[in-house]
PDB file of C-alpha atoms in Angstrom:
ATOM      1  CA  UNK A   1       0.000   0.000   0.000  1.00 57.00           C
ATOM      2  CA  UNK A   2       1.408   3.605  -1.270  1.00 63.00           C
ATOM      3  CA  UNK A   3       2.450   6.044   1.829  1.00 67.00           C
ATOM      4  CA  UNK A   4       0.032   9.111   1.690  1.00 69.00           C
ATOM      5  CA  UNK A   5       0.929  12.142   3.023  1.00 69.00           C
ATOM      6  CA  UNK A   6      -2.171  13.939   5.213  1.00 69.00           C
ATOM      7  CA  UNK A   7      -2.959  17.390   4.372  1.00 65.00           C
ATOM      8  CA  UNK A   8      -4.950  20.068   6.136  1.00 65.00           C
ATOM      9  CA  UNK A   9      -7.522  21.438   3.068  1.00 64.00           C
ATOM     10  CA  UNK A  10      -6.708  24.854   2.262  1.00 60.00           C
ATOM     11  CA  UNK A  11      -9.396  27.233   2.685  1.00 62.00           C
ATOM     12  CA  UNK A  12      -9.656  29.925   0.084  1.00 59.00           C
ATOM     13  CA  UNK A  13     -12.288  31.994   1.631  1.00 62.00           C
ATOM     14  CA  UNK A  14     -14.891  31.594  -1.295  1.00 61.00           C
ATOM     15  CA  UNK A  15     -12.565  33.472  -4.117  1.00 63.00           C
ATOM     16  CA  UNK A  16     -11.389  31.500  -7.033  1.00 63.00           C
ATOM     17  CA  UNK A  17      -7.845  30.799  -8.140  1.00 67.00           C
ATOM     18  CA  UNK A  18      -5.700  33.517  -7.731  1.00 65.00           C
ATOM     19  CA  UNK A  19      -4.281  35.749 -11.037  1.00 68.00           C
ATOM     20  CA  UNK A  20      -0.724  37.604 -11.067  1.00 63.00           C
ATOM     21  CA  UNK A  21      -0.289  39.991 -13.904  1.00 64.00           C
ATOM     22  CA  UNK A  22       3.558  39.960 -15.307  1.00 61.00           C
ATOM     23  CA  UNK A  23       5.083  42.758 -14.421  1.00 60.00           C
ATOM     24  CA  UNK A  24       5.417  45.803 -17.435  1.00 63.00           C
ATOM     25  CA  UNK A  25       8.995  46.555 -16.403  1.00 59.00           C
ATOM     26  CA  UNK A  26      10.153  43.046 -17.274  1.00 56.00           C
ATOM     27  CA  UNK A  27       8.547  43.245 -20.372  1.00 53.00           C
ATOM     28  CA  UNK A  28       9.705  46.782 -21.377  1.00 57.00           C
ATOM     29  CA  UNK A  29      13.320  45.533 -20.333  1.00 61.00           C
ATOM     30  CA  UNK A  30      13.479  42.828 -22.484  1.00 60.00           C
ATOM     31  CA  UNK A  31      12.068  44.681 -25.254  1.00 61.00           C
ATOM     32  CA  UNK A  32      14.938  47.272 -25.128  1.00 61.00           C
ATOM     33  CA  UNK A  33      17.953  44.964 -24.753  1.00 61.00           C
ATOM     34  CA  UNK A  34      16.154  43.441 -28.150  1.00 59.00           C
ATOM     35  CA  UNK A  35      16.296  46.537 -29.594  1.00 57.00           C
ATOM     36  CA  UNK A  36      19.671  47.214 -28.180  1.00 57.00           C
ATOM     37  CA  UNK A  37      20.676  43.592 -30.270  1.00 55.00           C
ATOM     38  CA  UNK A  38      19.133  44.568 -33.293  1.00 53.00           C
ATOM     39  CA  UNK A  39      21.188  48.022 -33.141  1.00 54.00           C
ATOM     40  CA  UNK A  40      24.150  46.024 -32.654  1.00 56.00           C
ATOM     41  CA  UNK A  41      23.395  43.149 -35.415  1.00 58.00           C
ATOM     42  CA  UNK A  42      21.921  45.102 -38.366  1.00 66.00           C
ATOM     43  CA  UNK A  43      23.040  46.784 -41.162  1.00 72.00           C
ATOM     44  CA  UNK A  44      21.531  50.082 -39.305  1.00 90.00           C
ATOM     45  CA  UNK A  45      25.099  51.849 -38.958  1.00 95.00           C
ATOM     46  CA  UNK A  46      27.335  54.589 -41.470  1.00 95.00           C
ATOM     47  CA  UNK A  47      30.473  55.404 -41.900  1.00 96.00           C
ATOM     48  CA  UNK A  48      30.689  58.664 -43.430  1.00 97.00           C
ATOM     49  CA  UNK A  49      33.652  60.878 -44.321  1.00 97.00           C
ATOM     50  CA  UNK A  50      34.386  64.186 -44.549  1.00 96.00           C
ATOM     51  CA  UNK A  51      36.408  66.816 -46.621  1.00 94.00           C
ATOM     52  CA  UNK A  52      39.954  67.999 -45.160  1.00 90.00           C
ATOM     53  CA  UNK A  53      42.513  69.858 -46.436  1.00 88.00           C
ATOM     54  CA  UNK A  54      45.196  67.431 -45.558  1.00 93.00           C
ATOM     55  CA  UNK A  55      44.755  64.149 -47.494  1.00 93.00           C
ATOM     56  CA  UNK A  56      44.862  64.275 -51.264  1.00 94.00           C
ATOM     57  CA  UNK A  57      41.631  63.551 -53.035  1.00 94.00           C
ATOM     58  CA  UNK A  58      43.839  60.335 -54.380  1.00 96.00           C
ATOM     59  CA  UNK A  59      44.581  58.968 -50.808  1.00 96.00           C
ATOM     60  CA  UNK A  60      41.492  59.276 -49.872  1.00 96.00           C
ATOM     61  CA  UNK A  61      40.357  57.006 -52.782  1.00 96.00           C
ATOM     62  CA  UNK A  62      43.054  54.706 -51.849  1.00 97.00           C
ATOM     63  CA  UNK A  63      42.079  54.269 -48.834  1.00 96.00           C
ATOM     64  CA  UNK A  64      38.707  53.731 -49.780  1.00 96.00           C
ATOM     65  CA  UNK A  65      39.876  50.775 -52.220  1.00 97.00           C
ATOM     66  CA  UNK A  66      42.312  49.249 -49.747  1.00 96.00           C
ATOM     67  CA  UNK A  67      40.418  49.374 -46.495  1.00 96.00           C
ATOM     68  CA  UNK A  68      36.760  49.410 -47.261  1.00 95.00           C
ATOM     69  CA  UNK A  69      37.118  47.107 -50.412  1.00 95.00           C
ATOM     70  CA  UNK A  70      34.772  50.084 -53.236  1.00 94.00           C
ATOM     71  CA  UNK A  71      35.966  49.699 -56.445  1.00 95.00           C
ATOM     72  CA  UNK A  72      38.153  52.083 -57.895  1.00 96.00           C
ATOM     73  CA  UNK A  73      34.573  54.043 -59.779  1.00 97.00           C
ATOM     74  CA  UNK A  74      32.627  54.113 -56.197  1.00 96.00           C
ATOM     75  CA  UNK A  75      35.634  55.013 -54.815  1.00 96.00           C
ATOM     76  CA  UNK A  76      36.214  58.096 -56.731  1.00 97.00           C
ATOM     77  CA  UNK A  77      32.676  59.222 -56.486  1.00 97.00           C
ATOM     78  CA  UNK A  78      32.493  58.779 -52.721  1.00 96.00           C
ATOM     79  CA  UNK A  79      35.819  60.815 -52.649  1.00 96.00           C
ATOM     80  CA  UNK A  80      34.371  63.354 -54.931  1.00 96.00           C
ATOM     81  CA  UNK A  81      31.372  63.653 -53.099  1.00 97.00           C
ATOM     82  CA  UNK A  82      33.039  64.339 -49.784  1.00 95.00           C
ATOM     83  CA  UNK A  83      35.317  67.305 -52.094  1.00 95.00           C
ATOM     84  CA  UNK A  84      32.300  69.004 -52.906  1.00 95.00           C
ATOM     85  CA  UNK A  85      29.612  68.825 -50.488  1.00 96.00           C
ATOM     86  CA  UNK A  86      31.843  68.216 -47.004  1.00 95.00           C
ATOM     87  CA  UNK A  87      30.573  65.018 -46.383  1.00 96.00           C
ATOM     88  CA  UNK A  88      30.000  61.356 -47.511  1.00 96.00           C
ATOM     89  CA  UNK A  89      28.535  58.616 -46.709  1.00 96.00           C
ATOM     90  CA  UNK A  90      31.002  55.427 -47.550  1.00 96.00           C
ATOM     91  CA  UNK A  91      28.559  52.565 -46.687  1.00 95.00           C
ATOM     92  CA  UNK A  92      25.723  51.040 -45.051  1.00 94.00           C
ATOM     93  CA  UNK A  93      27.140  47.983 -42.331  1.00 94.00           C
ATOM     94  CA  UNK A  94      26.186  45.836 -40.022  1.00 94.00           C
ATOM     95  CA  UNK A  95      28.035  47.340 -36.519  1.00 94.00           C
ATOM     96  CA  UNK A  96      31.341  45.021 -35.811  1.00 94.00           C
ATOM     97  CA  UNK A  97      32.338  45.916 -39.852  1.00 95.00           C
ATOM     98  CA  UNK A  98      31.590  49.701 -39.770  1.00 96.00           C
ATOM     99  CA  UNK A  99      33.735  50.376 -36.771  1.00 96.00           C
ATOM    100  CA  UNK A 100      36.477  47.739 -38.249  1.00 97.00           C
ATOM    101  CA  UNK A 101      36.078  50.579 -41.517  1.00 97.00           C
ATOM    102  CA  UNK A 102      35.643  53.450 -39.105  1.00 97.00           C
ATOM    103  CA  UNK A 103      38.783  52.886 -36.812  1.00 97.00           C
ATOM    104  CA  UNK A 104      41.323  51.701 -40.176  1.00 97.00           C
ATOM    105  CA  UNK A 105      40.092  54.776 -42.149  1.00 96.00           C
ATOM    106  CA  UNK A 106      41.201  56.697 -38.847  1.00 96.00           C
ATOM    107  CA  UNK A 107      44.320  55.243 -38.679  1.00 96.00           C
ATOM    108  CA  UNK A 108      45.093  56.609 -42.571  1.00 96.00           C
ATOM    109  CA  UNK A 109      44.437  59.962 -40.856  1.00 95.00           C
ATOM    110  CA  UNK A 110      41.103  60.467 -42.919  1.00 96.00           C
ATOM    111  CA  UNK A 111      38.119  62.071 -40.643  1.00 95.00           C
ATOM    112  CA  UNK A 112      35.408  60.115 -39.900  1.00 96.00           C
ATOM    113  CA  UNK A 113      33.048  58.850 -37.923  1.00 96.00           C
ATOM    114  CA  UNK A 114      30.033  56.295 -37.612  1.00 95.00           C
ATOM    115  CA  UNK A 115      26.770  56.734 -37.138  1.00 95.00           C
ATOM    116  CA  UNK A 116      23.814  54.457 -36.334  1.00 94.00           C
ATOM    117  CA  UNK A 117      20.829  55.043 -39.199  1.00 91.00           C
ATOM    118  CA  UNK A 118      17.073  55.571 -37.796  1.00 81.00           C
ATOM    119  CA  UNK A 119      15.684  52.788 -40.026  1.00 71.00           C
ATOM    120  CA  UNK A 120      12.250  54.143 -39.446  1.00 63.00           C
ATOM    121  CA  UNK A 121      13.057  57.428 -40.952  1.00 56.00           C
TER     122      UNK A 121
END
């Protein structure tokens, strides 16, 4: 014969089962180290460059071939785009890549910098 264990019956005072509610702040955290992932993971971030009046328009294209892999025609275009209108952008990456770009471009001595893209904009 199986060994019972005797219990007392546990009164619930005529309400039914009890409900929790999860809390919002769990949720909300969760939902921003998602986004936080996503800002990290997608292709969300730019390098851009910008004119200077130390690096030739030719090492600038250079660099562009060498370190960020454009072809020699995007590479010219990016370059001239930066001459004329201060700035431009070099790509669209995912994070770990643009700052890999961002930080070798930097290194040439061109001036940079990386910026993550509002994708809902």
């Amino acid at each position: 014969m199986p060994a019972t264990i005797e219990r007392a019956p546990v009164k619930t005072g005529g309400a039914g089962p009890a409900i929790l509610d999860r809390p919002l702040v769990e949720k909300d955290q969760r939902k921003a180290e998602e986004k936080a992932k996503d800002r990290v993971g997608n292709e969300g971030w730019e390098v851009r460059i910008y004119n200077d009046g130390m690096n030739t328009r030719e090492f600038v294209a250079r660099c562009l071939v060498q370190i960020v892999g454009l072809s020699e025609m995007s590479a010219y275009q990016t370059m001239m785009q930066a001459h004329q209108n201060g700035i431009a952008v070099v790509g669209r990456y995912v994070y770990e890549r643009a700052e890999m770009y961002h930080e070798a471009l930097k290194k040439n001595g061109i001036i940079c910098d990386l910026v993550p893209v509002d994708e809902d904009a």
